[in-house]
Amino acid sequence: MGNTGTDSRAYNSWGRYPRAKHSRVLPVFWRSEPPALQDLTESVLPFACGRSYGDSCLNDGGALLDVAGLDRFISWDEPEGLLRCEAGVTLADILTLMVPQGWFPPVLPGTQWVSVGGAIANDIHGKNHHRAGTFGAHVTRLELLRSSGDRVVCTPESHADLFRATIGGLGLTGLITWAEIRLKRVPGGAVSTERIRFSGVDEFFRLAAEDLDHEYTVAWIDCLARGGRLARGLYIRGEHSADRSKVLKADSRRMRVPVDLPSGLINRITLAAFNALYYRSQLRSTRRRIESYESFFFPLDKVLDWNRLYGERGLLQYQCVIPDRAEGAIEDLLDQIARSKEIPSLAVLKRFGTRKSPGMLSFPRPGTTLSVDFAHRGPTTLALLDRLDRVVEEAGGAIYPAKDARMSGPSFRRFFPDWQSFVPHVDPKFSSSFWRRVTAD
Amino acid sequence: MWTPNSHPVSGAVSPLTDSARPRLLIIGATSAIAGETARSYAADGARLFLTGRDPDKLAAVRDDLRVRGASQVDTAQLDVSRISDHRLVIDSAIKALGGLDVALIAHGVLPDQRGCQEKVAETLEALQVNFTATIALLTELAKHFEAQRSGCIAVITSVAGDRGRRSNYVYGAAKGGVERFLQGLRQRLHRFGVAVVTIKPGPVTTPMTAGMKKSPLYASPRRVGQRIRRAIEDRKDVVYIPWFWRPVMALIRSLPESLFKRLNL
């Protein structure tokens, strides 16, 4: 029941900001026996792995549906690659079962501890967005349980609007009980990788221009670097490999952060040291090697509960997308971050592709996405993110709801012009802290 | 009443011989703990016969195990408190699987202790499910295992059976009674090469305990379910899960009644 990597089910988001107090948590163990949603007086929101960073998985003052118990597979059509499973099945479960058989999820985010329901509700994207698009593009059908008690099977053709609203719909259209996704064939569980050192945003874009030649691409960047060294980093490319020399089984040796560390541990000094070491750790300018899929896709999963390294204050992640026509916006963002006193650990840059998602509130669009983790130092951190919002708004970009804890209502409506077609599909009994925040003003 | 459905999974290529794909009967297969044990076996292509009260839940478990690799999964609806149904279901399982290597008894209900104190009928119903039905199943199964002179019978009892406590003695009495029965059964079947495993979990986070306040002492169904498989394969006698309950319950059992009756334990 649930592969969250932690036994105590405190219902927080990954960034642990903001906190929420839930009136109650209703567990769902069987898709044939859902709780009676009509009888609830308060609003409700599904919750599985809680990997959303902000408050899109929280429902302060309301109830949560803990769907970790919906963790069963339903059917597997091997020639077609169609896997049907309950919404609480995690991508880790799918990988463990399917990689040995030569099949792979079509899209993977930065962690394997996300549920299929969460992957759909956030229309997640991965390092292969430029080729494969988002997760929602690979969902063939799903069953939605609404508070009226109705079960609706939605496909791109049948109940199409509800289907498009549910993909990226942040759990607001109802409870996804099960879904069917199309997996892809792979030659094995290994990934052959290439890591290239680069300096400057221009070099990033030059490398990214070749993205379509590669299945997976992403760049790690050093946000603290300034001036000529602005955006130095590592460009990482990967392809599936038939190489059998790497251990393919899930390496279960993991460390766990057992307690919240003191908040000041991650600061600009330790971060600068870490960045310098990480950038220099690759001595040659280009390095090729074979890795296990776990090591390539989920390096952070090695440390369970790594969010506790940020201490009680938690962290804020800022992920935005900047369309191509907005020249210089990426440099502008990086410049503002470097000049602030904030602590931007872990920053990632990637070019999105043009493959459209069916989701009404889908985040990825053609352009460049920047994701940065910030230690939450208080009002100054929030103020920086507000300044970054201005850059994103002016560039005609957007912010990713799955990572967001603080964007304003007017910003949200600018970022997601389709929000009005989405509203009629919100189930009357479903709500979230995020939704109330972005529809308040 | 009950209907067995036999749908062997096609396309499951297994280089293992029949003996490496054990045949398991699981009574109460919709239990969270037994479900994890079944998943562990399914991953190795085992052949399973599952019983439970709710056909929808049984079907969900069956489908899950098939995708996970079980080479055969059949089911039968069974309410264990209907003793007269036992024989037919057991015979059906033996027929479907061609014999039994393991029988795992995992059904159970956690009665409301207060309610049982108020109403005799509630107490007796709890005892019927947790004790009488289990004894009846074991009596039937023992005949088969004794005749085949091999295999393993495993029963999930509880640490609650180690000592009767104010908060749950209706449950504890049934589990304790089953343990006593298993001791005799173990001694009877040992000379026939049949192992009898008494499985004693501490508290586990399952639907059964959903309404209760959790403490760090609660174990996950996955951990318990997998430990059960090891205990079956190792043909253990009595297993506490997790292991620390063994010394803890030994301590609790050692307290004299004159002291224990005054405690809030």
CSV table of N, CA, C and O in Angstrom, one decimal, chain A residues 67-143:
chain,number,residue,atom,x,y,z
A,67,VAL,N,-5.4,7.6,-1.8
A,67,VAL,CA,-5.7,6.5,-2.8
A,67,VAL,C,-4.5,5.6,-2.9
A,67,VAL,O,-4.4,4.8,-3.9
A,68,ALA,N,-3.6,5.6,-1.9
A,68,ALA,CA,-2.4,4.7,-2.0
A,68,ALA,C,-2.9,3.2,-2.1
A,68,ALA,O,-2.1,2.4,-2.6
A,69,GLY,N,-4.0,2.9,-1.6
A,69,GLY,CA,-4.5,1.6,-1.6
A,69,GLY,C,-5.0,1.1,-3.0
A,69,GLY,O,-5.2,-0.1,-3.2
A,70,LEU,N,-5.2,2.0,-3.9
A,70,LEU,CA,-5.6,1.6,-5.2
A,70,LEU,C,-4.3,1.3,-6.0
A,70,LEU,O,-3.9,2.0,-6.9
A,71,ASP,N,-3.6,0.2,-5.6
A,71,ASP,CA,-2.3,-0.1,-6.2
A,71,ASP,C,-2.2,-1.3,-7.0
A,71,ASP,O,-1.2,-2.0,-7.1
A,72,ARG,N,-3.4,-1.7,-7.6
A,72,ARG,CA,-3.4,-3.0,-8.4
A,72,ARG,C,-3.3,-2.8,-9.9
A,72,ARG,O,-3.8,-1.8,-10.4
A,73,PHE,N,-2.6,-3.7,-10.5
A,73,PHE,CA,-2.7,-3.8,-11.9
A,73,PHE,C,-4.0,-4.5,-12.3
A,73,PHE,O,-4.6,-5.3,-11.6
A,74,ILE,N,-4.5,-4.1,-13.5
A,74,ILE,CA,-5.8,-4.7,-14.0
A,74,ILE,C,-5.6,-5.6,-15.2
A,74,ILE,O,-6.1,-6.7,-15.2
A,75,SER,N,-4.9,-5.1,-16.2
A,75,SER,CA,-4.7,-5.9,-17.4
A,75,SER,C,-3.4,-5.5,-18.1
A,75,SER,O,-3.0,-4.3,-18.0
A,76,TRP,N,-2.9,-6.4,-18.9
A,76,TRP,CA,-1.7,-6.0,-19.7
A,76,TRP,C,-1.8,-6.7,-21.1
A,76,TRP,O,-1.9,-7.9,-21.2
A,77,ASP,N,-1.9,-5.8,-22.1
A,77,ASP,CA,-2.0,-6.3,-23.5
A,77,ASP,C,-0.7,-6.1,-24.1
A,77,ASP,O,-0.3,-5.0,-24.5
A,78,GLU,N,0.1,-7.2,-24.1
A,78,GLU,CA,1.5,-7.1,-24.5
A,78,GLU,C,1.7,-6.6,-25.9
A,78,GLU,O,2.5,-5.7,-26.1
A,79,PRO,N,1.1,-7.2,-26.9
A,79,PRO,CA,1.5,-6.7,-28.3
A,79,PRO,C,1.2,-5.2,-28.5
A,79,PRO,O,2.0,-4.6,-29.1
A,80,GLU,N,0.1,-4.7,-27.8
A,80,GLU,CA,-0.2,-3.3,-28.0
A,80,GLU,C,0.6,-2.4,-27.0
A,80,GLU,O,0.6,-1.2,-27.2
A,81,GLY,N,1.1,-3.1,-26.0
A,81,GLY,CA,1.8,-2.3,-24.9
A,81,GLY,C,0.8,-1.5,-24.1
A,81,GLY,O,1.2,-0.5,-23.5
A,82,LEU,N,-0.4,-2.0,-24.0
A,82,LEU,CA,-1.4,-1.2,-23.2
A,82,LEU,C,-1.5,-1.8,-21.8
A,82,LEU,O,-1.9,-2.9,-21.6
A,83,LEU,N,-1.2,-1.0,-20.8
A,83,LEU,CA,-1.2,-1.4,-19.4
A,83,LEU,C,-2.4,-0.7,-18.7
A,83,LEU,O,-2.5,0.6,-18.8
A,84,ARG,N,-3.3,-1.4,-18.1
A,84,ARG,CA,-4.3,-0.8,-17.4
A,84,ARG,C,-4.1,-1.1,-15.9
A,84,ARG,O,-3.8,-2.2,-15.5
A,85,CYS,N,-4.2,0.0,-15.1
A,85,CYS,CA,-3.9,-0.2,-13.6
A,85,CYS,C,-4.7,0.8,-12.8
A,85,CYS,O,-5.2,1.8,-13.4
A,86,GLU,N,-4.8,0.6,-11.5
A,86,GLU,CA,-5.5,1.5,-10.7
A,86,GLU,C,-4.6,2.8,-10.5
A,86,GLU,O,-3.4,2.7,-10.7
A,87,ALA,N,-5.2,3.9,-10.1
A,87,ALA,CA,-4.6,5.2,-10.2
A,87,ALA,C,-3.5,5.3,-9.1
A,87,ALA,O,-2.6,6.2,-9.2
A,88,GLY,N,-3.5,4.4,-8.1
A,88,GLY,CA,-2.4,4.5,-7.1
A,88,GLY,C,-1.2,3.7,-7.4
A,88,GLY,O,-0.2,3.8,-6.6
A,89,VAL,N,-1.2,3.0,-8.5
A,89,VAL,CA,0.0,2.3,-8.9
A,89,VAL,C,1.1,3.4,-9.2
A,89,VAL,O,0.8,4.4,-9.8
A,90,THR,N,2.3,3.1,-8.7
A,90,THR,CA,3.4,4.1,-9.0
A,90,THR,C,4.2,3.8,-10.2
A,90,THR,O,4.2,2.6,-10.7
A,91,LEU,N,4.9,4.8,-10.7
A,91,LEU,CA,5.8,4.5,-11.9
A,91,LEU,C,6.9,3.5,-11.4
A,91,LEU,O,7.4,2.7,-12.2
A,92,ALA,N,7.2,3.6,-10.2
A,92,ALA,CA,8.2,2.6,-9.7
A,92,ALA,C,7.7,1.2,-9.8
A,92,ALA,O,8.4,0.3,-10.2
A,93,ASP,N,6.4,1.0,-9.5
A,93,ASP,CA,5.8,-0.4,-9.6
A,93,ASP,C,5.8,-0.8,-11.1
A,93,ASP,O,6.1,-2.0,-11.4
A,94,ILE,N,5.5,0.1,-12.0
A,94,ILE,CA,5.5,-0.2,-13.4
A,94,ILE,C,6.9,-0.5,-13.9
A,94,ILE,O,7.1,-1.5,-14.6
A,95,LEU,N,7.9,0.2,-13.5
A,95,LEU,CA,9.2,0.0,-13.9
A,95,LEU,C,9.7,-1.4,-13.4
A,95,LEU,O,10.3,-2.2,-14.2
A,96,THR,N,9.4,-1.7,-12.1
A,96,THR,CA,9.9,-2.9,-11.6
A,96,THR,C,9.3,-4.1,-12.3
A,96,THR,O,10.0,-5.1,-12.6
A,97,LEU,N,8.1,-4.0,-12.7
A,97,LEU,CA,7.4,-5.1,-13.4
A,97,LEU,C,7.8,-5.2,-14.8
A,97,LEU,O,7.9,-6.3,-15.4
A,98,MET,N,7.8,-4.1,-15.5
A,98,MET,CA,7.9,-4.0,-16.9
A,98,MET,C,9.3,-4.0,-17.6
A,98,MET,O,9.5,-4.5,-18.7
A,99,VAL,N,10.2,-3.4,-16.9
A,99,VAL,CA,11.6,-3.3,-17.5
A,99,VAL,C,12.2,-4.6,-17.8
A,99,VAL,O,12.7,-4.9,-18.9
A,100,PRO,N,12.0,-5.6,-16.9
A,100,PRO,CA,12.6,-6.9,-17.2
A,100,PRO,C,11.9,-7.6,-18.4
A,100,PRO,O,12.5,-8.5,-19.0
A,101,GLN,N,10.7,-7.1,-18.7
A,101,GLN,CA,10.0,-7.7,-19.9
A,101,GLN,C,10.2,-6.8,-21.1
A,101,GLN,O,9.7,-7.1,-22.2
A,102,GLY,N,11.1,-5.8,-21.0
A,102,GLY,CA,11.4,-5.0,-22.2
A,102,GLY,C,10.4,-3.9,-22.5
A,102,GLY,O,10.3,-3.5,-23.6
A,103,TRP,N,9.7,-3.4,-21.5
A,103,TRP,CA,8.8,-2.3,-21.7
A,103,TRP,C,9.0,-1.2,-20.7
A,103,TRP,O,9.6,-1.4,-19.6
A,104,PHE,N,8.6,0.1,-21.1
A,104,PHE,CA,9.0,1.2,-20.4
A,104,PHE,C,7.9,2.3,-20.4
A,104,PHE,O,7.2,2.4,-21.4
A,105,PRO,N,7.8,3.1,-19.3
A,105,PRO,CA,6.8,4.1,-19.4
A,105,PRO,C,7.1,5.1,-20.4
A,105,PRO,O,8.3,5.4,-20.7
A,106,PRO,N,6.1,5.7,-21.1
A,106,PRO,CA,6.4,6.6,-22.2
A,106,PRO,C,7.1,7.9,-21.8
A,106,PRO,O,7.8,8.5,-22.6
A,107,VAL,N,6.7,8.3,-20.6
A,107,VAL,CA,7.3,9.6,-20.0
A,107,VAL,C,7.6,9.4,-18.6
A,107,VAL,O,6.8,8.8,-17.8
A,108,LEU,N,8.8,9.8,-18.1
A,108,LEU,CA,9.2,9.7,-16.7
A,108,LEU,C,9.6,11.1,-16.2
A,108,LEU,O,10.4,11.8,-16.8
A,109,PRO,N,9.1,11.4,-15.0
A,109,PRO,CA,9.6,12.7,-14.3
A,109,PRO,C,10.9,12.4,-13.6
A,109,PRO,O,11.5,11.4,-13.8
A,110,GLY,N,11.2,13.3,-12.7
A,110,GLY,CA,12.5,13.2,-12.0
A,110,GLY,C,12.5,12.2,-10.8
A,110,GLY,O,13.5,12.0,-10.2
A,111,THR,N,11.3,11.6,-10.5
A,111,THR,CA,11.3,10.7,-9.4
A,111,THR,C,10.3,9.5,-9.9
A,111,THR,O,9.4,9.7,-10.6
A,112,GLN,N,10.6,8.3,-9.4
A,112,GLN,CA,9.7,7.2,-9.7
A,112,GLN,C,8.6,7.1,-8.7
A,112,GLN,O,7.6,6.3,-8.9
A,113,TRP,N,8.6,7.9,-7.6
A,113,TRP,CA,7.6,7.8,-6.6
A,113,TRP,C,6.4,8.7,-6.9
A,113,TRP,O,6.1,9.6,-6.2
A,114,VAL,N,5.8,8.6,-8.1
A,114,VAL,CA,4.6,9.3,-8.4
A,114,VAL,C,3.6,8.2,-8.8
A,114,VAL,O,3.9,7.2,-9.4
A,115,SER,N,2.3,8.5,-8.5
A,115,SER,CA,1.2,7.6,-8.9
A,115,SER,C,0.8,7.9,-10.4
A,115,SER,O,1.0,9.0,-10.9
A,116,VAL,N,0.2,6.9,-11.0
A,116,VAL,CA,-0.4,7.1,-12.3
A,116,VAL,C,-1.4,8.2,-12.3
A,116,VAL,O,-1.5,9.1,-13.2
A,117,GLY,N,-2.2,8.2,-11.2
A,117,GLY,CA,-3.2,9.3,-11.1
A,117,GLY,C,-2.6,10.7,-11.0
A,117,GLY,O,-3.0,11.6,-11.7
A,118,GLY,N,-1.5,10.8,-10.3
A,118,GLY,CA,-0.8,12.0,-10.1
A,118,GLY,C,-0.1,12.4,-11.4
A,118,GLY,O,0.0,13.6,-11.8
A,119,ALA,N,0.4,11.4,-12.1
A,119,ALA,CA,1.1,11.7,-13.4
A,119,ALA,C,0.1,12.3,-14.4
A,119,ALA,O,0.4,13.1,-15.2
A,120,ILE,N,-1.2,11.8,-14.4
A,120,ILE,CA,-2.2,12.3,-15.3
A,120,ILE,C,-2.7,13.7,-14.8
A,120,ILE,O,-2.8,14.6,-15.6
A,121,ALA,N,-2.9,13.8,-13.5
A,121,ALA,CA,-3.5,15.0,-13.0
A,121,ALA,C,-2.5,16.2,-13.1
A,121,ALA,O,-3.0,17.3,-13.2
A,122,ASN,N,-1.3,15.9,-13.2
A,122,ASN,CA,-0.3,17.0,-13.4
A,122,ASN,C,0.3,17.0,-14.8
A,122,ASN,O,1.1,17.8,-15.2
A,123,ASP,N,-0.2,16.1,-15.7
A,123,ASP,CA,0.2,15.9,-17.0
A,123,ASP,C,1.7,16.1,-17.1
A,123,ASP,O,2.3,17.0,-17.8
A,124,ILE,N,2.4,15.2,-16.3
A,124,ILE,CA,3.8,15.4,-16.2
A,124,ILE,C,4.6,15.2,-17.5
A,124,ILE,O,4.1,14.7,-18.4
A,125,HIS,N,5.8,15.8,-17.4
A,125,HIS,CA,6.7,15.7,-18.6
A,125,HIS,C,8.0,15.2,-18.1
A,125,HIS,O,8.3,15.1,-16.9
A,126,GLY,N,8.9,14.8,-19.1
A,126,GLY,CA,10.2,14.3,-18.7
A,126,GLY,C,11.3,14.7,-19.6
A,126,GLY,O,11.1,15.7,-20.4
A,127,LYS,N,12.4,14.1,-19.6
A,127,LYS,CA,13.6,14.4,-20.4
A,127,LYS,C,13.4,14.2,-21.8
A,127,LYS,O,14.2,14.6,-22.7
A,128,ASN,N,12.3,13.5,-22.2
A,128,ASN,CA,12.0,13.2,-23.6
A,128,ASN,C,10.8,14.0,-24.1
A,128,ASN,O,10.2,13.6,-25.1
A,129,HIS,N,10.5,15.1,-23.5
A,129,HIS,CA,9.3,15.8,-23.9
A,129,HIS,C,9.4,16.3,-25.4
A,129,HIS,O,8.5,16.3,-26.1
A,130,HIS,N,10.7,16.6,-25.8
A,130,HIS,CA,10.8,17.1,-27.2
A,130,HIS,C,10.5,16.0,-28.2
A,130,HIS,O,10.2,16.3,-29.4
A,131,ARG,N,10.4,14.7,-27.8
A,131,ARG,CA,10.0,13.7,-28.7
A,131,ARG,C,8.6,13.1,-28.4
A,131,ARG,O,7.8,12.8,-29.2
A,132,ALA,N,8.4,12.9,-27.1
A,132,ALA,CA,7.2,12.1,-26.6
A,132,ALA,C,6.1,13.0,-26.1
A,132,ALA,O,5.0,12.5,-25.9
A,133,GLY,N,6.3,14.3,-25.9
A,133,GLY,CA,5.2,15.1,-25.3
A,133,GLY,C,5.0,14.7,-23.8
A,133,GLY,O,5.9,14.2,-23.2
A,134,THR,N,3.8,15.0,-23.3
A,134,THR,CA,3.6,14.7,-21.9
A,134,THR,C,2.9,13.4,-21.7
A,134,THR,O,2.6,12.7,-22.6
A,135,PHE,N,2.8,13.0,-20.4
A,135,PHE,CA,2.2,11.7,-20.0
A,135,PHE,C,0.8,11.6,-20.6
A,135,PHE,O,0.4,10.5,-21.0
A,136,GLY,N,0.0,12.7,-20.5
A,136,GLY,CA,-1.4,12.6,-20.9
A,136,GLY,C,-1.5,12.2,-22.4
A,136,GLY,O,-2.5,11.7,-22.8
A,137,ALA,N,-0.5,12.5,-23.2
A,137,ALA,CA,-0.6,12.1,-24.6
A,137,ALA,C,-0.6,10.6,-24.8
A,137,ALA,O,-0.8,10.1,-25.9
A,138,HIS,N,-0.2,9.8,-23.8
A,138,HIS,CA,-0.1,8.4,-23.9
A,138,HIS,C,-1.2,7.7,-23.1
A,138,HIS,O,-1.1,6.4,-22.9
A,139,VAL,N,-2.1,8.4,-22.6
A,139,VAL,CA,-3.2,7.8,-21.9
A,139,VAL,C,-4.3,7.5,-22.9
A,139,VAL,O,-4.8,8.4,-23.6
A,140,THR,N,-4.8,6.3,-23.0
A,140,THR,CA,-5.8,5.9,-23.9
A,140,THR,C,-7.2,6.0,-23.3
A,140,THR,O,-8.2,6.3,-24.0
A,141,ARG,N,-7.3,5.7,-22.0
A,141,ARG,CA,-8.6,5.9,-21.4
A,141,ARG,C,-8.4,5.9,-19.9
A,141,ARG,O,-7.4,5.5,-19.4
A,142,LEU,N,-9.4,6.5,-19.2
A,142,LEU,CA,-9.3,6.5,-17.7
A,142,LEU,C,-10.8,6.5,-17.2
A,142,LEU,O,-11.7,6.9,-17.9
A,143,GLU,N,-10.9,6.0,-16.0
A,143,GLU,CA,-12.2,6.0,-15.3
A,143,GLU,C,-12.2,7.1,-14.3
A,143,GLU,O,-11.3,7.1,-13.4
